[in-house]
CSV table of C-alpha atoms and ligand atoms in Angstrom, one decimal:
chain,number,residue,atom,x,y,z
A,1301,UNK,CA,91.9,93.2,86.3
A,1302,UNK,CA,95.1,95.2,86.8
A,1303,UNK,CA,97.6,94.6,89.7
A,1304,UNK,CA,99.5,97.6,91.1
A,1305,UNK,CA,102.4,97.1,93.1
A,1306,UNK,CA,102.5,100.5,95.3
A,1307,UNK,CA,105.8,101.1,97.1
A,1308,UNK,CA,105.6,103.3,100.0
A,1309,UNK,CA,101.8,103.2,100.4
A,1310,UNK,CA,101.8,103.7,104.0
A,1311,UNK,CA,103.4,107.1,103.9
A,1312,UNK,CA,101.6,110.2,103.0
A,1313,UNK,CA,101.1,110.3,99.2
A,1314,UNK,CA,101.3,106.8,98.9
A,1315,UNK,CA,98.1,106.3,101.2
A,1316,UNK,CA,96.3,109.2,99.5
A,1317,UNK,CA,97.0,107.5,96.2
A,1318,UNK,CA,95.6,104.2,97.4
A,1319,UNK,CA,92.5,105.8,98.8
A,1320,UNK,CA,92.0,107.6,95.6
A,1321,UNK,CA,92.7,104.7,93.4
A,1322,UNK,CA,90.0,102.6,95.2
A,1323,UNK,CA,87.4,105.4,95.0
A,1324,UNK,CA,88.0,105.9,91.5
A,1325,UNK,CA,88.4,102.1,90.3
A,1326,UNK,CA,86.7,100.1,93.0
A,1327,UNK,CA,86.7,96.1,92.4
A,1328,UNK,CA,88.4,96.8,88.8
A,1329,UNK,CA,91.9,97.0,90.3
A,1330,UNK,CA,94.3,95.0,92.8
A,1331,UNK,CA,96.7,97.0,95.0
A,1332,UNK,CA,99.6,95.2,96.8
A,1333,UNK,CA,101.3,97.7,99.2
A,1334,UNK,CA,105.1,97.1,99.9
A,1335,UNK,CA,106.4,99.2,102.7
A,1336,UNK,CA,109.2,98.9,105.1
A,1337,UNK,CA,107.1,101.0,107.8
A,1338,UNK,CA,109.8,103.3,108.6
A,1339,UNK,CA,109.0,106.1,111.0
A,1340,UNK,CA,107.1,107.6,108.1
A,1341,UNK,CA,105.1,104.6,107.2
A,1342,UNK,CA,101.7,104.2,109.5
A,1343,UNK,CA,99.2,101.4,108.8
A,1344,UNK,CA,96.6,103.7,110.6
A,1345,UNK,CA,96.3,105.5,107.3
A,1346,UNK,CA,94.7,102.7,105.6
A,1347,UNK,CA,92.6,101.2,108.5
A,1348,UNK,CA,89.5,102.0,106.5
A,1349,UNK,CA,90.5,99.9,103.4
A,1350,UNK,CA,92.7,97.3,105.0
A,1351,UNK,CA,90.2,94.5,104.8
A,1352,UNK,CA,88.7,95.4,101.4
A,1353,UNK,CA,88.9,92.9,98.5
A,1354,UNK,CA,91.7,93.9,96.3
A,1355,UNK,CA,93.9,95.1,98.8
A,1356,UNK,CA,96.9,93.6,100.7
A,1357,UNK,CA,100.0,94.7,102.4
A,1358,UNK,CA,103.4,93.1,102.5
A,1359,UNK,CA,106.0,94.3,104.9
A,1360,UNK,CA,109.2,94.5,103.0
A,1361,UNK,CA,112.3,96.8,102.6
A,1362,UNK,CA,112.8,97.8,98.8
A,1363,UNK,CA,116.5,97.2,99.4
A,1364,UNK,CA,115.9,93.5,100.1
A,1365,UNK,CA,116.4,92.0,96.4
A,1366,UNK,CA,115.0,88.7,97.3
A,1367,UNK,CA,111.7,90.0,99.1
A,1368,UNK,CA,110.9,92.2,96.1
A,1369,UNK,CA,111.9,89.5,93.5
A,1370,UNK,CA,109.4,87.3,95.3
A,1371,UNK,CA,106.8,89.5,95.2
A,1372,UNK,CA,107.0,89.9,91.6
A,1373,UNK,CA,107.4,86.2,91.1
A,1374,UNK,CA,104.1,85.5,93.3
A,1375,UNK,CA,102.3,88.1,91.5
A,1376,UNK,CA,101.4,89.0,88.1
A,1377,UNK,CA,102.3,92.9,88.5
A,1378,UNK,CA,101.0,95.2,85.8
A,1379,UNK,CA,102.0,98.5,87.2
A,1380,UNK,CA,104.5,99.7,89.6
A,1381,UNK,CA,104.0,103.0,91.2
A,1382,UNK,CA,107.1,103.7,93.3
A,1383,UNK,CA,106.7,106.2,96.1
A,1384,UNK,CA,108.8,104.4,98.8
A,1385,UNK,CA,111.9,106.8,99.9
A,1386,UNK,CA,113.3,108.8,102.5
A,1387,UNK,CA,111.4,111.9,102.0
A,1388,UNK,CA,112.6,114.7,104.6
A,1389,UNK,CA,115.3,117.3,103.7
A,1390,UNK,CA,116.4,118.3,107.4
A,1391,UNK,CA,116.7,114.5,108.1
A,1392,UNK,CA,118.9,114.3,104.8
A,1393,UNK,CA,121.1,117.1,106.1
A,1394,UNK,CA,121.7,115.2,109.4
A,1395,UNK,CA,121.9,111.5,108.1
A,1396,UNK,CA,122.4,111.4,104.4
A,1397,UNK,CA,123.5,107.8,103.9
A,1398,UNK,CA,120.2,106.2,104.6
A,1399,UNK,CA,118.8,108.6,101.9
A,1400,UNK,CA,121.2,107.1,99.4
A,1401,UNK,CA,120.4,103.5,100.5
A,1402,UNK,CA,116.8,103.8,100.0
A,1403,UNK,CA,116.3,106.2,97.4
A,1404,UNK,CA,119.1,105.1,95.1
A,1405,UNK,CA,119.8,101.3,95.7
A,1406,UNK,CA,116.0,101.0,96.7
A,1407,UNK,CA,115.1,102.3,93.3
A,1408,UNK,CA,117.7,100.0,91.5
A,1409,UNK,CA,116.2,97.1,93.2
A,1410,UNK,CA,112.8,97.9,92.1
A,1411,UNK,CA,113.7,98.7,88.4
A,1412,UNK,CA,115.7,95.4,88.4
A,1413,UNK,CA,112.8,93.3,89.8
A,1414,UNK,CA,110.2,94.6,87.3
A,1415,UNK,CA,112.6,94.4,84.5
A,1416,UNK,CA,113.5,90.7,85.1
A,1417,UNK,CA,109.8,89.9,85.5
A,1418,UNK,CA,108.4,91.9,82.4
A,1419,UNK,CA,111.2,91.2,80.0
A,1420,UNK,CA,110.6,88.9,76.8
A,1421,UNK,CA,113.1,86.9,75.1
A,1422,UNK,CA,113.1,89.3,72.3
A,1423,UNK,CA,114.3,92.3,74.6
A,1424,UNK,CA,110.7,93.7,74.5
A,1425,UNK,CA,108.4,93.8,77.4
A,1426,UNK,CA,105.1,91.9,78.1
A,1427,UNK,CA,102.0,94.0,77.0
A,1428,UNK,CA,100.5,96.8,79.2
A,1429,UNK,CA,103.3,96.7,82.0
A,1430,UNK,CA,104.5,100.1,83.3
A,1431,UNK,CA,106.7,101.6,86.1
A,1432,UNK,CA,105.9,105.0,87.4
A,1433,UNK,CA,108.8,106.6,89.3
A,1434,UNK,CA,107.3,109.5,91.8
A,1435,UNK,CA,109.8,112.2,92.1
A,1436,UNK,CA,110.1,115.9,93.3
A,1437,UNK,CA,110.9,119.3,91.8
A,1438,UNK,CA,113.7,119.6,94.4
A,1439,UNK,CA,116.0,117.6,91.7
A,1440,UNK,CA,116.1,121.1,89.4
A,1441,UNK,CA,117.8,122.9,92.3
A,1442,UNK,CA,116.6,126.4,93.3
A,1443,UNK,CA,115.1,129.2,91.4
A,1444,UNK,CA,115.7,133.1,91.8
A,1445,UNK,CA,112.7,135.4,92.1
A,1446,UNK,CA,111.4,134.4,88.5
A,1447,UNK,CA,111.1,131.8,86.3
A,1448,UNK,CA,109.7,128.1,86.4
A,1449,UNK,CA,111.2,124.6,86.4
A,1450,UNK,CA,110.4,122.8,83.1
A,1451,UNK,CA,111.0,119.1,82.1
A,1452,UNK,CA,114.2,120.3,80.3
A,1453,UNK,CA,115.7,122.1,83.2
A,1454,UNK,CA,119.0,120.8,84.0
A,1455,UNK,CA,119.2,118.8,87.2
A,1456,UNK,CA,121.0,120.7,90.0
A,1457,UNK,CA,120.2,119.2,93.4
A,1458,UNK,CA,121.5,120.8,96.7
A,1459,UNK,CA,120.3,118.7,99.5
A,1460,UNK,CA,121.3,115.1,100.2
A,1461,UNK,CA,117.6,114.3,99.9
A,1462,UNK,CA,117.5,116.0,96.3
A,1463,UNK,CA,120.7,114.5,95.3
A,1464,UNK,CA,119.4,111.0,96.1
A,1465,UNK,CA,116.1,111.6,94.2
A,1466,UNK,CA,118.2,112.9,91.3
A,1467,UNK,CA,120.3,109.7,91.3
A,1468,UNK,CA,117.0,107.7,91.4
A,1469,UNK,CA,115.5,109.5,88.4
A,1470,UNK,CA,118.9,109.1,86.7
A,1471,UNK,CA,118.7,105.2,87.0
A,1472,UNK,CA,115.1,105.3,85.8
A,1473,UNK,CA,116.5,107.3,82.7
A,1474,UNK,CA,119.2,104.9,82.2
A,1475,UNK,CA,116.7,101.8,82.3
A,1476,UNK,CA,114.6,103.7,79.7
A,1477,UNK,CA,117.6,104.6,77.4
A,1478,UNK,CA,119.4,101.4,77.8
A,1479,UNK,CA,116.7,98.7,78.1
A,1480,UNK,CA,113.7,100.8,76.5
A,1481,UNK,CA,112.3,99.8,79.9
A,1482,UNK,CA,108.7,101.0,80.2
A,1483,UNK,CA,108.7,103.8,82.6
A,1484,UNK,CA,107.7,107.4,83.4
A,1485,UNK,CA,109.0,109.8,85.8
A,1486,UNK,CA,107.0,112.6,87.6
A,1487,UNK,CA,108.6,115.7,89.2
A,1488,UNK,CA,106.1,117.0,91.8
A,1489,UNK,CA,106.2,120.1,94.0
A,1490,UNK,CA,105.3,120.4,97.6
A,1491,UNK,CA,102.2,118.5,98.6
A,1492,UNK,CA,100.0,119.0,101.6
A,1493,UNK,CA,96.8,117.2,103.0
A,1494,UNK,CA,95.7,114.4,105.1
A,1495,UNK,CA,98.1,111.8,106.7
A,1496,UNK,CA,101.3,113.9,106.3
A,1497,UNK,CA,103.7,113.5,109.0
A,1498,UNK,CA,104.3,116.5,111.1
A,1499,UNK,CA,107.9,116.9,110.4
A,1500,UNK,CA,107.1,118.8,107.3
A,1501,UNK,CA,106.1,122.5,107.3
A,1502,UNK,CA,102.2,122.6,107.1
A,1503,UNK,CA,101.2,119.7,109.5
A,1504,UNK,CA,104.1,120.8,112.0
A,1505,UNK,CA,102.6,124.3,112.1
A,1506,UNK,CA,99.2,123.2,112.8
A,1507,UNK,CA,100.2,120.5,115.5
A,1508,UNK,CA,102.3,123.2,117.1
A,1509,UNK,CA,99.6,125.9,116.9
A,1510,UNK,CA,97.0,123.6,118.4
A,1511,UNK,CA,99.4,122.7,121.2
A,1512,UNK,CA,100.2,126.3,122.0
A,1513,UNK,CA,104.1,125.5,120.8
A,1514,UNK,CA,106.2,128.1,119.1
A,1515,UNK,CA,106.0,127.9,115.2
A,1516,UNK,CA,109.6,127.8,114.1
A,1517,UNK,CA,110.2,129.5,110.8
A,1518,UNK,CA,113.7,129.1,109.3
A,1519,UNK,CA,115.7,132.2,108.4
A,1520,UNK,CA,113.3,135.1,107.2
A,1521,UNK,CA,110.5,132.8,106.2
A,1522,UNK,CA,110.6,134.2,102.6
A,1523,UNK,CA,111.6,130.9,100.8
A,1524,UNK,CA,108.9,129.8,98.3
A,1525,UNK,CA,107.3,126.6,97.7
A,1526,UNK,CA,104.6,125.7,95.3
A,1527,UNK,CA,101.9,124.0,97.1
A,1528,UNK,CA,99.7,121.1,95.7
A,1529,UNK,CA,96.8,119.2,97.6
A,1530,UNK,CA,97.9,115.6,97.7
A,1531,UNK,CA,94.8,114.4,96.2
A,1532,UNK,CA,95.5,116.4,92.9
A,1533,UNK,CA,98.8,114.6,93.0
A,1534,UNK,CA,97.3,111.4,93.2
A,1535,UNK,CA,95.0,112.1,90.2
A,1536,UNK,CA,97.9,113.2,88.1
A,1537,UNK,CA,100.0,110.1,88.8
A,1538,UNK,CA,97.1,108.1,87.8
A,1539,UNK,CA,96.6,110.0,84.7
A,1540,UNK,CA,100.1,109.8,83.8
A,1541,UNK,CA,100.0,106.1,84.1
A,1542,UNK,CA,97.0,105.9,81.9
A,1543,UNK,CA,97.6,108.6,79.2
A,1544,UNK,CA,101.2,109.7,79.4
A,1545,UNK,CA,103.6,108.8,76.7
A,1546,UNK,CA,105.9,106.2,77.8
A,1547,UNK,CA,109.6,107.4,78.6
A,1548,UNK,CA,108.5,110.8,79.3
A,1549,UNK,CA,109.0,113.1,82.4
A,1550,UNK,CA,106.0,115.2,83.6
A,1551,UNK,CA,106.4,117.9,86.0
A,1552,UNK,CA,103.2,118.2,88.4
A,1553,UNK,CA,102.8,121.5,90.2
A,1554,UNK,CA,100.0,123.5,92.0
A,1555,UNK,CA,100.3,126.9,90.4
A,1556,UNK,CA,100.3,128.0,94.1
A,1557,UNK,CA,103.6,129.9,95.1
A,1558,UNK,CA,103.8,131.2,98.7
A,1559,UNK,CA,106.3,132.2,101.0
A,1560,UNK,CA,106.6,130.0,104.2
A,1561,UNK,CA,105.5,133.0,106.4
A,1562,UNK,CA,102.5,133.6,104.2
A,1563,UNK,CA,101.6,129.8,104.9
A,1564,UNK,CA,102.1,130.2,108.6
A,1565,UNK,CA,100.0,133.4,108.7
A,1566,UNK,CA,97.1,131.5,106.7
A,1567,UNK,CA,97.4,128.7,108.9
A,1568,UNK,CA,96.9,130.8,112.0
A,1569,UNK,CA,94.1,132.6,110.5
A,1570,UNK,CA,92.4,129.5,109.3
A,1571,UNK,CA,92.6,127.8,112.7
A,1572,UNK,CA,91.3,130.9,114.2
A,1573,UNK,CA,88.3,130.9,111.9
A,1574,UNK,CA,87.7,127.1,112.0
A,1575,UNK,CA,87.8,126.8,116.0
A,1576,UNK,CA,84.6,127.7,117.9
A,1577,UNK,CA,84.7,130.6,120.1
A,1578,UNK,CA,84.4,128.3,122.9
A,1579,UNK,CA,87.5,126.2,122.2
A,1580,UNK,CA,90.1,127.1,125.0
A,1581,UNK,CA,93.1,126.7,122.4
A,1582,UNK,CA,91.7,129.7,120.2
A,1583,UNK,CA,93.0,132.3,122.8
A,1584,UNK,CA,96.5,131.4,122.2
A,1585,UNK,CA,96.7,131.0,118.5
A,1586,UNK,CA,98.0,134.1,117.2
A,1587,UNK,CA,101.2,135.6,115.4
A,1588,UNK,CA,102.9,135.8,118.8
A,1589,UNK,CA,103.7,132.0,118.1
A,1590,UNK,CA,105.9,132.6,115.4
A,1591,UNK,CA,109.5,132.2,116.1
A,1592,UNK,CA,112.2,132.9,113.6
A,1593,UNK,CA,114.9,130.1,113.9
A,1594,UNK,CA,118.4,129.4,112.5
A,1595,UNK,CA,118.0,128.9,108.9
A,1596,UNK,CA,118.2,125.5,107.2
A,1597,UNK,CA,121.8,124.7,105.8
A,1598,UNK,CA,121.8,125.1,101.8
A,1599,UNK,CA,118.2,126.2,102.0
A,1600,UNK,CA,116.6,126.4,98.5
A,1601,UNK,CA,114.9,129.7,97.9
A,1602,UNK,CA,112.3,129.0,95.5
A,1603,UNK,CA,110.6,126.3,93.7
A,1604,UNK,CA,107.9,126.5,91.2
A,1605,UNK,CA,106.5,124.4,88.3
A,1606,UNK,CA,105.0,125.3,85.2
A,1607,UNK,CA,102.7,122.3,84.5
A,1608,UNK,CA,102.2,123.1,80.9
A,1609,UNK,CA,103.2,119.8,79.4
A,1610,UNK,CA,100.8,117.7,81.6
A,1611,UNK,CA,98.2,120.3,80.9
A,1612,UNK,CA,98.6,120.2,77.3
A,1613,UNK,CA,99.2,116.4,76.8
A,1614,UNK,CA,97.0,114.9,79.4
A,1615,UNK,CA,94.6,117.5,80.5
A,1616,UNK,CA,95.5,117.6,84.3
A,1617,UNK,CA,95.6,120.8,86.1
A,1618,UNK,CA,95.4,121.4,89.8
A,1619,UNK,CA,91.9,121.4,90.9
A,1620,UNK,CA,92.0,122.5,94.7
A,1621,UNK,CA,92.5,126.0,95.5
A,1622,UNK,CA,94.8,126.5,98.4
A,1623,UNK,CA,92.2,128.2,100.5
A,1624,UNK,CA,90.0,125.1,100.1
A,1625,UNK,CA,92.6,122.6,100.7
A,1626,UNK,CA,94.1,124.1,103.8
A,1627,UNK,CA,90.7,124.1,105.4
A,1628,UNK,CA,90.2,120.3,104.1
A,1629,UNK,CA,93.6,119.6,105.6
A,1630,UNK,CA,92.8,121.4,109.1
A,1631,UNK,CA,89.5,119.7,109.4
A,1632,UNK,CA,91.2,116.3,108.8
A,1633,UNK,CA,93.6,117.1,111.6
A,1634,UNK,CA,90.8,118.2,113.9
A,1635,UNK,CA,89.2,115.1,113.2
A,1636,UNK,CA,92.2,112.7,113.8
A,1637,UNK,CA,93.5,113.9,117.1
A,1638,UNK,CA,94.5,110.3,118.0
A,1639,UNK,CA,96.4,109.8,114.7
A,1640,UNK,CA,98.6,112.9,115.6
A,1641,UNK,CA,99.1,111.9,119.3
A,1642,UNK,CA,100.3,108.4,118.1
A,1643,UNK,CA,102.8,109.6,115.5
A,1644,UNK,CA,104.2,112.3,117.7
A,1645,UNK,CA,104.9,110.0,120.5
A,1646,UNK,CA,108.2,108.1,120.8
A,1647,UNK,CA,110.8,108.8,118.0
A,1648,UNK,CA,109.1,112.0,117.0
A,1649,UNK,CA,109.7,113.5,120.5
A,1650,UNK,CA,113.4,112.6,120.1
A,1651,UNK,CA,113.8,114.3,116.5
A,1652,UNK,CA,111.7,117.2,117.6
A,1653,UNK,CA,114.2,118.0,120.5
A,1654,UNK,CA,117.2,117.3,118.7
A,1655,UNK,CA,116.1,119.5,115.8
A,1656,UNK,CA,114.3,122.3,117.6
A,1657,UNK,CA,115.1,122.5,121.4
B,1479,NAD,P1,106.7,109.8,103.3
B,1479,NAD,O1,108.0,109.8,104.1
B,1479,NAD,O2,105.3,110.3,104.0
B,1479,NAD,O3,106.4,108.1,103.1
B,1479,NAD,C1,107.6,107.4,102.6
B,1479,NAD,C2,107.0,105.7,102.8
B,1479,NAD,O4,108.0,105.0,102.2
B,1479,NAD,C3,106.6,105.4,104.2
B,1479,NAD,O5,105.6,104.6,104.4
B,1479,NAD,C4,107.8,104.5,104.6
B,1479,NAD,O6,107.6,103.5,105.6
B,1479,NAD,C5,108.3,104.1,103.1
B,1479,NAD,N1,109.8,103.6,103.0
B,1479,NAD,C6,110.6,104.3,103.5
B,1479,NAD,N2,111.9,103.7,103.3
B,1479,NAD,C7,111.5,102.4,102.6
B,1479,NAD,C8,112.1,101.2,102.3
B,1479,NAD,N3,113.5,101.1,102.3
B,1479,NAD,N4,111.4,100.1,101.9
B,1479,NAD,C9,110.1,100.2,101.7
B,1479,NAD,N5,109.4,101.3,102.2
B,1479,NAD,C10,110.0,102.3,102.7
B,1479,NAD,O7,106.8,110.3,101.9
B,1479,NAD,P2,105.9,111.0,100.9
B,1479,NAD,O8,105.8,112.6,101.3
B,1479,NAD,O9,104.6,110.4,101.0
B,1479,NAD,O10,106.7,111.0,99.6
B,1479,NAD,C11,106.2,109.7,98.7
B,1479,NAD,C12,107.1,110.0,97.4
B,1479,NAD,O11,107.0,111.1,96.7
B,1479,NAD,C13,108.7,110.1,97.7
B,1479,NAD,O12,109.5,109.4,96.7
B,1479,NAD,C14,109.0,111.6,97.6
B,1479,NAD,O13,110.4,111.9,97.2
B,1479,NAD,C15,108.1,112.0,96.7
B,1479,NAD,N6,107.5,113.4,96.7
B,1479,NAD,C16,107.1,113.9,97.8
B,1479,NAD,C17,106.5,115.2,98.1
B,1479,NAD,C18,106.1,115.8,99.2
B,1479,NAD,O14,105.8,117.0,99.3
B,1479,NAD,N7,105.9,115.0,100.1
B,1479,NAD,C19,106.6,115.9,96.6
B,1479,NAD,C20,107.1,115.4,95.7
B,1479,NAD,C21,107.6,114.1,95.7
B,1480,TYD,P1,109.4,120.9,104.0
B,1480,TYD,O1,107.9,120.9,104.4
B,1480,TYD,O2,110.6,120.4,104.9
B,1480,TYD,O3,109.6,120.8,102.6
B,1480,TYD,P2,110.5,120.8,101.4
B,1480,TYD,O4,111.9,121.2,102.3
B,1480,TYD,O5,110.9,119.6,100.8
B,1480,TYD,O6,110.5,121.9,100.6
B,1480,TYD,O7,109.6,122.5,104.2
B,1480,TYD,C1,109.1,123.5,103.4
B,1480,TYD,C2,109.4,125.0,103.7
B,1480,TYD,O8,109.3,125.4,104.9
B,1480,TYD,C3,111.0,124.9,103.6
B,1480,TYD,O9,111.3,126.1,102.8
B,1480,TYD,C4,111.6,124.8,105.2
B,1480,TYD,C5,110.6,125.4,105.7
B,1480,TYD,N1,110.5,125.0,107.3
B,1480,TYD,C6,110.4,125.9,108.4
B,1480,TYD,O10,110.4,127.2,108.0
B,1480,TYD,N2,110.2,125.7,109.5
B,1480,TYD,C7,110.2,124.1,109.6
B,1480,TYD,O11,109.9,123.7,110.9
B,1480,TYD,C8,110.0,123.3,108.8
B,1480,TYD,C9,109.7,121.8,108.9
B,1480,TYD,C10,110.2,123.6,107.3
């Protein structure tokens, strides 16, 4: 039985990945979820599987060397899937230091602990051990109107978030080059889907529209992101782990570029289609809610991935069309109003007021 150590499994993509893995492999795998439970980590995301055999949760900070080494000492870990990070660009602009700590130092601690636990006296590694570092396309910087990011595109991060992720990627590359450490890096485009914290564009717009609040679009709303349904990302990570060539980077993207304003309009239209005529919220959901606000500092214009390498080598392609994925996402938020209420109380209110009001 393979044992996975998943960091950041209580966050958005990590929790979707854990669900996906148990659906795919059932009792054939064990997953140890290591998460510090920051504002972005929520054990509610795993409520339905928390008692299942094969799953366990350890609350720990990835920067805590002793705690991480103990986890490796107590368990024979086969696979590390490293999601834990500070993940929001706007927060990184306001407070960069925590991004450097978690994303760079935390990754160094994870790499070092895995290496120490897996290495053999001859400098090789125990059979079948693999580390997958989950990263972002934002490390490549910003595109103009045309072109794509490839695995060979030089790194040119602009925000403190993307700079810290680039730093973490470089550390993984250094471990592979220096120690032949068995790892892969995946650089993925923007994700959307269930369990996404409403500081990010899509859940923020869904939540605001349902509450009749303004929909804050930065600048002119013309920035482009390449949106991927989170379950497709989870599947890609699993395939890279199983079929990817060691030491390689794989870009993962949705083939789904949209301007932010298009996304906001699609959300408005889809909410109106999906809410019954009798629902009182329907009346106020229309384009008059759109409010153009001050642009993000250093706002990257466009991200777009050409996922040719992962398609050609591994056979992965995005499966969920945006029109379907957005309906699945909105339906999930309809069915999880309490989840949204819980995560938007307390600290979120303070963040929202400082950021938007
Ligand atoms: P998220 O913010 O929803 O979740 C991050 C998780 O990490 C949370 O559960 C949090 O509690 C945990 N965490 C934070 N600091 C920690 C620490 N010091 N120790 C242990 N746990 C800690 O993020 P997400 O959107 O799920 O992103 C997951 C990963 O995927 C990140 O590495 C991110 O850079 C990458 N990524 C995200 C996207 C996206 O669109 N969201 C796209 C590409 C790549
Ligand atoms: P976001 O979801 O924060 O992801 P990222 O910045 O990592 O791509 O933002 C996606 C896009 O939406 C980005 O161009 C910024 C824009 N945006 C808004 O216009 N308004 C908002 O309130 C937010 C959160 C984002």
